[in-house]
mmCIF file of C-alpha atoms in Angstrom:
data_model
loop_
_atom_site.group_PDB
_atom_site.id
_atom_site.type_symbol
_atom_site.label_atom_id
_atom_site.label_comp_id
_atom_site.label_asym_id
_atom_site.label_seq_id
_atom_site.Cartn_x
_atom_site.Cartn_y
_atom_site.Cartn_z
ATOM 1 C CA UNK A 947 -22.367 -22.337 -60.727
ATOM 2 C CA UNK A 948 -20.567 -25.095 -61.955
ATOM 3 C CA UNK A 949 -17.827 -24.656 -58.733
ATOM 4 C CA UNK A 950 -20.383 -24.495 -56.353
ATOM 5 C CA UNK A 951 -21.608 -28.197 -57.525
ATOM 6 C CA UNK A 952 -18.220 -29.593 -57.165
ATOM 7 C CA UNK A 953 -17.666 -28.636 -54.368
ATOM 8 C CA UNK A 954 -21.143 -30.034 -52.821
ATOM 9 C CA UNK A 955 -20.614 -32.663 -54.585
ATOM 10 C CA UNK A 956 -17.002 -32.935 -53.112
ATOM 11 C CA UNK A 957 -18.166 -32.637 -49.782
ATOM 12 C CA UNK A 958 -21.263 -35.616 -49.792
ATOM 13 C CA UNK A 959 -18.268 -37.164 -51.262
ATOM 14 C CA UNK A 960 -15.727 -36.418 -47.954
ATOM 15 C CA UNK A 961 -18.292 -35.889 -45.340
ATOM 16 C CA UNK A 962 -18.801 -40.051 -44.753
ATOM 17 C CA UNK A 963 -14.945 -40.380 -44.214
ATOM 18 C CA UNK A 964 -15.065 -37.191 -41.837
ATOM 19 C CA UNK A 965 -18.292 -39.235 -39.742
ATOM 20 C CA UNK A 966 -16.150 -42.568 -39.578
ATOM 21 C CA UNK A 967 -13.174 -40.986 -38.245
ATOM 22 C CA UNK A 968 -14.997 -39.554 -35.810
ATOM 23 C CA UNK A 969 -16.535 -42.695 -34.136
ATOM 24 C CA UNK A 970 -13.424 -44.141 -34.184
ATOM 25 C CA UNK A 971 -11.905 -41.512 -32.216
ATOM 26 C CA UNK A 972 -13.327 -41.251 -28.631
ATOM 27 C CA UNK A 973 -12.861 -37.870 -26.520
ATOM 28 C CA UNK A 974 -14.478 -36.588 -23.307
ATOM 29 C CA UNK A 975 -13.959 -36.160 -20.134
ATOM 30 C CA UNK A 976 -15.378 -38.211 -17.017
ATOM 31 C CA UNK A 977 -14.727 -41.888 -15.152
ATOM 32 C CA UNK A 978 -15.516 -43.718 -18.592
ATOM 33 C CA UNK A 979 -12.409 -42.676 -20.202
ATOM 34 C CA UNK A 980 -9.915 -43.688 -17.661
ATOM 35 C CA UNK A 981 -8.358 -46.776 -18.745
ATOM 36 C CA UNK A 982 -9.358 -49.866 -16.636
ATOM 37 C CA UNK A 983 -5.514 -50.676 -16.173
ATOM 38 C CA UNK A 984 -4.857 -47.169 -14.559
ATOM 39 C CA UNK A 985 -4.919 -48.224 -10.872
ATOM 40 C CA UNK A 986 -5.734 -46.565 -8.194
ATOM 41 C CA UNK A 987 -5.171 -42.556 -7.967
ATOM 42 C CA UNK A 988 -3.438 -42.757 -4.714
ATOM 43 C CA UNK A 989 -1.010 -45.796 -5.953
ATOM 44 C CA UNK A 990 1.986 -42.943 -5.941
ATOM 45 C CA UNK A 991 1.593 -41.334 -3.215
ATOM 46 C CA UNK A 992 4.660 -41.191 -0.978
ATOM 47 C CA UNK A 993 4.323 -41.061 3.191
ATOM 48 C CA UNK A 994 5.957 -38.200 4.884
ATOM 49 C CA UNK A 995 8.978 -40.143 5.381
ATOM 50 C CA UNK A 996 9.569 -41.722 1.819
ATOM 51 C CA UNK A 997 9.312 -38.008 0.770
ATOM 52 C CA UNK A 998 11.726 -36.485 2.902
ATOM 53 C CA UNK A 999 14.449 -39.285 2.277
ATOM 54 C CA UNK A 1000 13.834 -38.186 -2.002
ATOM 55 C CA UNK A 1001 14.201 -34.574 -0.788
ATOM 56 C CA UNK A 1002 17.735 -35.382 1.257
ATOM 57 C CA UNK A 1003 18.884 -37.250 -1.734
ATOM 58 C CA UNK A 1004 18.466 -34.404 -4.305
ATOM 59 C CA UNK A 1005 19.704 -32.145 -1.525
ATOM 60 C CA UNK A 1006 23.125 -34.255 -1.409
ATOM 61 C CA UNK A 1007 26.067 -31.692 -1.426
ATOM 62 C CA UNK A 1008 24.159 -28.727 -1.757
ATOM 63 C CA UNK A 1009 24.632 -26.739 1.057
ATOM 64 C CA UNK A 1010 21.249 -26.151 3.259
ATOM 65 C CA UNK A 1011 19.531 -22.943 2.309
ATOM 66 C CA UNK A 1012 20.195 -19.754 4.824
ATOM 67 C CA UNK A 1013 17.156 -18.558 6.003
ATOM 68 C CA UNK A 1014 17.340 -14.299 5.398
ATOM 69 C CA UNK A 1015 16.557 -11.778 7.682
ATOM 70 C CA UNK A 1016 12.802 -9.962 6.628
ATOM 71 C CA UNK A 1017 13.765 -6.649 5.125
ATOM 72 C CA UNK A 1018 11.092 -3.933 6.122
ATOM 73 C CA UNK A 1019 9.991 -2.409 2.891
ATOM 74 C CA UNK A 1020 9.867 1.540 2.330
ATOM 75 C CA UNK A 1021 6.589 0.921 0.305
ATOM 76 C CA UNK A 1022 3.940 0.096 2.741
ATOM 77 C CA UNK A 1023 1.083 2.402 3.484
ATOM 78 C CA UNK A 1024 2.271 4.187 6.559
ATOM 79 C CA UNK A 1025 5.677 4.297 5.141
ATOM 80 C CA UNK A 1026 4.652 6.460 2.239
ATOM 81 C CA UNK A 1027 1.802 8.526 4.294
ATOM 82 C CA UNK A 1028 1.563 11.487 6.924
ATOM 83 C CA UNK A 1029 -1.092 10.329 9.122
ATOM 84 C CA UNK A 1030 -3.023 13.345 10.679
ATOM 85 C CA UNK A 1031 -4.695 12.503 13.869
ATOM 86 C CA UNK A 1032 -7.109 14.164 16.487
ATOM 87 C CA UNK A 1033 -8.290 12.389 19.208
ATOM 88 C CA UNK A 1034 -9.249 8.937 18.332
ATOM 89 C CA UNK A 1035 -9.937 9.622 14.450
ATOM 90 C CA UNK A 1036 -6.964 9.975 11.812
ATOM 91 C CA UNK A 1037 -6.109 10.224 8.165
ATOM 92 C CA UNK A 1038 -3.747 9.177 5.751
ATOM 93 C CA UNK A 1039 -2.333 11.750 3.685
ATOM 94 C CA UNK A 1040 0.285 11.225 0.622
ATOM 95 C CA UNK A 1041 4.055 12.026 2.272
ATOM 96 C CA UNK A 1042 4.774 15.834 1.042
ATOM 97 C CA UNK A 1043 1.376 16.696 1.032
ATOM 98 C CA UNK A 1044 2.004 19.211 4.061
ATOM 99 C CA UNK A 1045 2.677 22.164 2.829
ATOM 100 C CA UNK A 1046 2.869 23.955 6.310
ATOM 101 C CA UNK A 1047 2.648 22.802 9.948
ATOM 102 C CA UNK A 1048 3.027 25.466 12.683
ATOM 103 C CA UNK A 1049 4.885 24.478 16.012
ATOM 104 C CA UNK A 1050 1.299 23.599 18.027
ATOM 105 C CA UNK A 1051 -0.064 21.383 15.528
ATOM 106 C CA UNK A 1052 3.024 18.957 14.689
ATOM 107 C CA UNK A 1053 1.500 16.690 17.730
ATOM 108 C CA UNK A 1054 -1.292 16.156 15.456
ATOM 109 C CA UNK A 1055 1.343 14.515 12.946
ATOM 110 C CA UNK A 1056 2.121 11.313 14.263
ATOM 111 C CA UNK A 1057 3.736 7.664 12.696
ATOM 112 C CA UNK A 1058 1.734 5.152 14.207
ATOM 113 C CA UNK A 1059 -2.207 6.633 13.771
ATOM 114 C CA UNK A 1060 -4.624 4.636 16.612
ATOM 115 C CA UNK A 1061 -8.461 4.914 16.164
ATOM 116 C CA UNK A 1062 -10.348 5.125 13.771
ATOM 117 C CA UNK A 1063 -9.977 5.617 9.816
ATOM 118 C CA UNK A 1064 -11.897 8.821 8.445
ATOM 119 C CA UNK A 1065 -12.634 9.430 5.106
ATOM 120 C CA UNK A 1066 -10.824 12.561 3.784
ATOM 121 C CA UNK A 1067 -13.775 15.034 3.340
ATOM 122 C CA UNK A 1068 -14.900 13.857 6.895
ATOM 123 C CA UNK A 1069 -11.925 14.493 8.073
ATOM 124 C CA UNK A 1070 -12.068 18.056 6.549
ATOM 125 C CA UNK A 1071 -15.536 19.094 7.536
ATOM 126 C CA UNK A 1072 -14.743 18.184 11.841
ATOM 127 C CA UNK A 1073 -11.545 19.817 11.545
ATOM 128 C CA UNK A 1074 -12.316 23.042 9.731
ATOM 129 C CA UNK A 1075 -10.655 24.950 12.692
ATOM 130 C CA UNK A 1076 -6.834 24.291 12.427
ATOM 131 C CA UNK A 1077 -6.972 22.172 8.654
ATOM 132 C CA UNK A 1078 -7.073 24.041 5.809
ATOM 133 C CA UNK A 1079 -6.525 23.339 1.900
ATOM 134 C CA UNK A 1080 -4.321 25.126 -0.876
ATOM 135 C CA UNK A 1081 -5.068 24.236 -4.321
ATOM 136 C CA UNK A 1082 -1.742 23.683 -6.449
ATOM 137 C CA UNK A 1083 -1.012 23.472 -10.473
ATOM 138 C CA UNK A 1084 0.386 20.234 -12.054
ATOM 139 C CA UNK A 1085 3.239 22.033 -12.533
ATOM 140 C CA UNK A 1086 3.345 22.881 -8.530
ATOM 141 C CA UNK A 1087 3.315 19.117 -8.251
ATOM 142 C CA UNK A 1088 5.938 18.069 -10.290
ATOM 143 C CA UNK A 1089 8.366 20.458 -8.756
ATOM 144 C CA UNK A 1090 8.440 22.340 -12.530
ATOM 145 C CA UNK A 1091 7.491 25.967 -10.286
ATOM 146 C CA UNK A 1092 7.902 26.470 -6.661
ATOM 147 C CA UNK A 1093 4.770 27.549 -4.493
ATOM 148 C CA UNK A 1094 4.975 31.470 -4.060
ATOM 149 C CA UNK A 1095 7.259 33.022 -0.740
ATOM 150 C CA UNK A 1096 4.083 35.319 -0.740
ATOM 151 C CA UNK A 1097 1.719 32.254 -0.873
ATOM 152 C CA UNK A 1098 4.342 30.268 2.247
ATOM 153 C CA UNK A 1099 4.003 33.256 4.221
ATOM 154 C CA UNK A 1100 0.558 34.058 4.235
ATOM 155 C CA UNK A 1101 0.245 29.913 5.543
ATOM 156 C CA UNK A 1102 2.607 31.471 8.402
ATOM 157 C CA UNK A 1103 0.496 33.531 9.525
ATOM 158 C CA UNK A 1104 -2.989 31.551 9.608
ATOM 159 C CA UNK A 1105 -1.221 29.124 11.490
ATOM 160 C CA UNK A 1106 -3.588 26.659 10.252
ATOM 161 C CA UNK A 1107 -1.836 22.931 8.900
ATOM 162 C CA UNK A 1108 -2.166 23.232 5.185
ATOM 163 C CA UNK A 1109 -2.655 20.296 3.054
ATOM 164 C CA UNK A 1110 -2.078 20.423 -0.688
ATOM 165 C CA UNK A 1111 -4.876 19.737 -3.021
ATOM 166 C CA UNK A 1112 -5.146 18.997 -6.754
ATOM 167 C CA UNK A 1113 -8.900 18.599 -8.142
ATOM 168 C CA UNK A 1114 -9.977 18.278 -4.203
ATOM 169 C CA UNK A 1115 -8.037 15.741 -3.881
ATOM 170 C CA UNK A 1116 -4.596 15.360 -1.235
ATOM 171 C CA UNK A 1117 -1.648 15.014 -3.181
ATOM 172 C CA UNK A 1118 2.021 14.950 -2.786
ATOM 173 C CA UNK A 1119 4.163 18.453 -3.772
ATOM 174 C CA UNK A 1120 7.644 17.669 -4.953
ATOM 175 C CA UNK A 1121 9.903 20.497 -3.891
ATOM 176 C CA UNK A 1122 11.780 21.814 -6.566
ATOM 177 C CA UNK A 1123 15.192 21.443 -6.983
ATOM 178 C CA UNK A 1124 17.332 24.491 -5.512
ATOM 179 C CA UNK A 1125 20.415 26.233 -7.601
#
């Protein structure tokens, strides 16, 4: 009981100083704290001219950069897609996510898609007729186990492109490393 009184009565004691030290000290933001002094905001700005002369000066015996060539990047969309078209409508799949493409169909498979953008399932549901799904394992996908000679075959005779699915879903099928 006695601690708590000290320190109250510490703290009437302190909090005057604390008030006074805070009137004296001025913060805040807005025109009434710039200085009157300050000038003008634009007073340093250089003209086109004045700037270019400071540039050449730093610049002095450093040779001028080399502009480089633009380097076409293996990561852009189409680079990493199959894109699936018929007529003026087209998909993107994920790169290895043809699992089988008979000889008629490999038209259909082209690198630079025109038209128009379909959704996936759209896609799917007006193409029925020569597109068809196989559902593979996470292991399938890795490349951990192969997809079954049986299972290849039988996509040989539908002859019927074959897209590989995970959870409905088109994904790319790593092939598995042969002994």
């Amino acid at each position: 009981m006695k601690a708590n009184l000290l320190i109250a009565a510490g703290s009437l004691f302190l909090l005057p100083a604390l008030t006074a030290q805070e009137v004296a000290r001025k913060s805040g933001i807005g025109l009434e704290m710039i200085p009157q002094d300050a000038g003008a905001p634009i007073a340093d700005i250089s003209s086109e001219e004045e700037f270019i002369a400071r540039r050449a000066k730093a610049a002095m015996g450093r040779p001028a950069p080399q502009r480089l060539a633009p380097r076409s990047s293996a990561f852009g969309l189409l680079e990493m897609s199959t894109a699936i078209q018929k007529g003026p409508e087209f998909i993107l799949a994920p790169k290895g996510s043809v699992l089988f493409c008979p000889a008629e169909l490999e038209e259909r498979i082209v690198s630079k898609p025109q038209g128009i953008h379909m959704d996936w399932l759209e896609f799917l549901r007006a193409n029925r007729n020569w597109i068809t799904t196989f559902q593979v394992t996470e292991d399938q996908v890795t490349g951990k186990t192969p997809i079954a000679p049986e299972t290849l075959e039988h996509f040989q005779k539908n002859n019927l492109l074959v897209l590989a699915t995970l959870n409905g879903g088109l994904v790319t099928v790593i092939k598995p490393n042969q002994p």
